[in-house]
XYZ file of N, CA and C in Angstrom:
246
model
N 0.127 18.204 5.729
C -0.184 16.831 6.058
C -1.084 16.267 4.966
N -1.010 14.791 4.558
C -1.806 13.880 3.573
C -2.315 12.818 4.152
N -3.539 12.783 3.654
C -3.859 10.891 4.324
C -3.686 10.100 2.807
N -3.795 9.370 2.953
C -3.024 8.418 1.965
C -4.326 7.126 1.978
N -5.361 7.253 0.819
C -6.134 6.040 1.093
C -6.098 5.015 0.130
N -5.933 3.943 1.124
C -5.361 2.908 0.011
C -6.604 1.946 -0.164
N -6.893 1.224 -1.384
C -7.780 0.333 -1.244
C -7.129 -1.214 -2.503
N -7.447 -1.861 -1.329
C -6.735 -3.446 -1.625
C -7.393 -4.163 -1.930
N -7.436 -5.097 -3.203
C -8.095 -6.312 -3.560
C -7.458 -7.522 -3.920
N -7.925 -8.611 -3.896
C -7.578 -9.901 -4.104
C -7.548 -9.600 -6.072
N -6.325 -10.385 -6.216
C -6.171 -10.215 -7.858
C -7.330 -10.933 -8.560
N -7.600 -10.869 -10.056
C -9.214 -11.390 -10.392
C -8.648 -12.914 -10.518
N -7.528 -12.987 -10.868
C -6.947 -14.771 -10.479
C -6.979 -15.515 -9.567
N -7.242 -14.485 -7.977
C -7.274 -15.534 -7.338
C -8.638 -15.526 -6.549
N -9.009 -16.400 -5.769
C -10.477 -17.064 -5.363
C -10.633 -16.296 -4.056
N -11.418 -15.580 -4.214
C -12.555 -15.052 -2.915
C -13.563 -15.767 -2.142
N -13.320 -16.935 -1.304
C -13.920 -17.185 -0.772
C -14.844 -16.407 0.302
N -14.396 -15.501 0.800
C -15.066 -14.179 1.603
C -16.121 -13.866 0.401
N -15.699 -13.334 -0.200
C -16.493 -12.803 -1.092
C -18.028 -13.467 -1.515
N -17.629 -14.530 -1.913
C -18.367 -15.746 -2.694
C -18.951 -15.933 -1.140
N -18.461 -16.106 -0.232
C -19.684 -16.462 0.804
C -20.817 -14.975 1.436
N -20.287 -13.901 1.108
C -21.406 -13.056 1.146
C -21.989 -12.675 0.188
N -21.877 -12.871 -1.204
C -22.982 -13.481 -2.222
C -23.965 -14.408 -2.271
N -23.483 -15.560 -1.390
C -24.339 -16.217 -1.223
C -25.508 -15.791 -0.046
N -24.889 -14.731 0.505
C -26.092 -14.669 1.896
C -26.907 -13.360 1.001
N -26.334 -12.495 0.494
C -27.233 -11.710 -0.329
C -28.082 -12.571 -1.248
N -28.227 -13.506 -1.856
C -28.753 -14.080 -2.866
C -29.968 -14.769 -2.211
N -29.333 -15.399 -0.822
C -30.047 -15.997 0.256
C -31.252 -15.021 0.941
N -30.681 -13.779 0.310
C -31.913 -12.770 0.904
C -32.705 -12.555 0.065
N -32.728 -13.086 -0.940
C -33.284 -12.178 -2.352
C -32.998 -11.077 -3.409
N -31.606 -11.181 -2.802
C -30.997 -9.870 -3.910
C -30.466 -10.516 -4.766
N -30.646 -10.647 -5.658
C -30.071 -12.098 -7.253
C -29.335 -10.694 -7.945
N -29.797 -9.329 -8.061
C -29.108 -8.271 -9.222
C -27.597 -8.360 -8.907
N -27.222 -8.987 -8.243
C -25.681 -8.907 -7.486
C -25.179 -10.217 -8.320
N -24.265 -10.327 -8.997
C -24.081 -11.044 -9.875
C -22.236 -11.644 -9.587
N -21.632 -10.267 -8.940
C -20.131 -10.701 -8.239
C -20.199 -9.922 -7.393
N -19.165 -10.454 -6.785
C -18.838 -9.464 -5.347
C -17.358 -9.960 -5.013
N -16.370 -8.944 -4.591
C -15.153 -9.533 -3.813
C -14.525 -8.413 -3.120
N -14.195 -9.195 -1.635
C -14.286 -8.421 -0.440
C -12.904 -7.485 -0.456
N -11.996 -6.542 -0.053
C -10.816 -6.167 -0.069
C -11.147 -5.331 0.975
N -9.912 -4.730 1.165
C -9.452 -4.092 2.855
C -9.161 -2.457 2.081
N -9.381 -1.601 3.026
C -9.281 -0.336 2.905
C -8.213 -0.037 3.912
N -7.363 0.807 3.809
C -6.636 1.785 4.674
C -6.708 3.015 4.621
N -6.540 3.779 5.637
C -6.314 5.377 5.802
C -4.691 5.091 6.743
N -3.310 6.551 5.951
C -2.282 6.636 6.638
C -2.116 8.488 6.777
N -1.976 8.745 7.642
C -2.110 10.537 7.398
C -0.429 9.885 7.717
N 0.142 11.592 6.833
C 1.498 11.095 6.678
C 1.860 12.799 7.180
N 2.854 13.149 7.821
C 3.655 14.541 8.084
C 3.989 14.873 7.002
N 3.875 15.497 5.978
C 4.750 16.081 4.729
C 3.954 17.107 4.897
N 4.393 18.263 3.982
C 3.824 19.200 3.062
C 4.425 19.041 1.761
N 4.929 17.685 1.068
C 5.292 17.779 -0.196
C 4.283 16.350 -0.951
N 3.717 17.064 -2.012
C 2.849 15.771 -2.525
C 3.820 14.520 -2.869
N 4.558 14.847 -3.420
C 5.578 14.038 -4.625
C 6.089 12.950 -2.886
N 6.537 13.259 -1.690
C 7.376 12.528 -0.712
C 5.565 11.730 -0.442
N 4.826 12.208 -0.170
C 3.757 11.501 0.026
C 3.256 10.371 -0.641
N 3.251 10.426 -1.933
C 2.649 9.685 -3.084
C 4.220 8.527 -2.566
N 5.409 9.104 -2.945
C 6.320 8.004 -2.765
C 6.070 7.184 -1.313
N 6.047 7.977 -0.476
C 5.817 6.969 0.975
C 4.219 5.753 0.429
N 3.607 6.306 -0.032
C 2.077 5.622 -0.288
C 2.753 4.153 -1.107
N 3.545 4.202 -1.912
C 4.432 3.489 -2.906
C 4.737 2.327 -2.591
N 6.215 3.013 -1.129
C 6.179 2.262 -0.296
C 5.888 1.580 0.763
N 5.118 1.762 1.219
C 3.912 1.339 2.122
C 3.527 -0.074 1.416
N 3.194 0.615 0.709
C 2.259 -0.836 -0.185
C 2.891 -2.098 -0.680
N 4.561 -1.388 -1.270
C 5.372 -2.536 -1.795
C 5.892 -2.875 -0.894
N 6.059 -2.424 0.752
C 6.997 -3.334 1.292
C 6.068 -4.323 2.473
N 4.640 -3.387 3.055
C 4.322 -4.444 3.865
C 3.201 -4.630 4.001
N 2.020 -3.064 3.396
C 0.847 -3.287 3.422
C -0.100 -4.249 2.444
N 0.483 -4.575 1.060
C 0.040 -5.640 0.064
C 0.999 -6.909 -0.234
N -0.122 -7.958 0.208
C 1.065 -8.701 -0.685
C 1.003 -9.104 -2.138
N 1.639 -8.621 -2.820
C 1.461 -8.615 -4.235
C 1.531 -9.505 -5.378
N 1.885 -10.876 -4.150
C 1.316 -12.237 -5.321
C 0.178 -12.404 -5.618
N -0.499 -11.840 -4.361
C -2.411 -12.437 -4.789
C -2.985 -10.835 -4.555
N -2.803 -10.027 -4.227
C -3.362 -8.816 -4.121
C -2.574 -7.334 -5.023
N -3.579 -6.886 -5.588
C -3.806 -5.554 -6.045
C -4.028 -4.297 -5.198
N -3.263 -3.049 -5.467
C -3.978 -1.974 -4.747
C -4.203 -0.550 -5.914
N -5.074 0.202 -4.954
C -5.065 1.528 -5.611
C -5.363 2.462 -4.710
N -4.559 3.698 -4.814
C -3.897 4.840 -3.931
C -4.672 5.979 -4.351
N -4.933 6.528 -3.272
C -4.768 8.181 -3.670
C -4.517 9.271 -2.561
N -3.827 9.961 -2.844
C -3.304 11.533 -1.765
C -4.039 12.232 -1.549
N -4.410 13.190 -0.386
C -5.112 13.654 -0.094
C -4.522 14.741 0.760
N -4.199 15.965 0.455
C -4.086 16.908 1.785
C -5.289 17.047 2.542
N -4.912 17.114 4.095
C -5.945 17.440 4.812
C -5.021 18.867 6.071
């Protein structure tokens, strides 16, 4: 078995309003060393295999067909036996 953790971001093209509004509440606190910030979504998928190579491909597709959408968002993967 693999968990599969994916982590998703908004592309640097497009506008983080999430983001940009909890910069502003950090800044609002006094933390100014914070200079950017932008928010993205994490996943965990444990997957049935014992083969890395079917894992990494399921992770692939996962991502290209429903977990990112890939006009405005970026991801990055990694496998994990557990």
């Amino acid at each position: 078995m693999f968990v599969i953790k994916i982590n998703i971001t908004l592309k640097d093209s497009v506008l983080d309003p999430q983001g940009q509004t909890v910069l502003r509440a950090l800044h609002d606190q006094g933390k100014n060393l914070v200079n950017d910030l932008r928010v993205g979504k994490y996943i965990e998928v444990k997957v049935d295999t014992n083969d890395v190579a079917i894992a990494e491909e399921h992770a692939k597709e996962l991502c290209g067909s429903v977990l990112v959408n890939q006009v405005i968002e970026t991801f990055k993967y990694s496998v994990e036996k557990i």
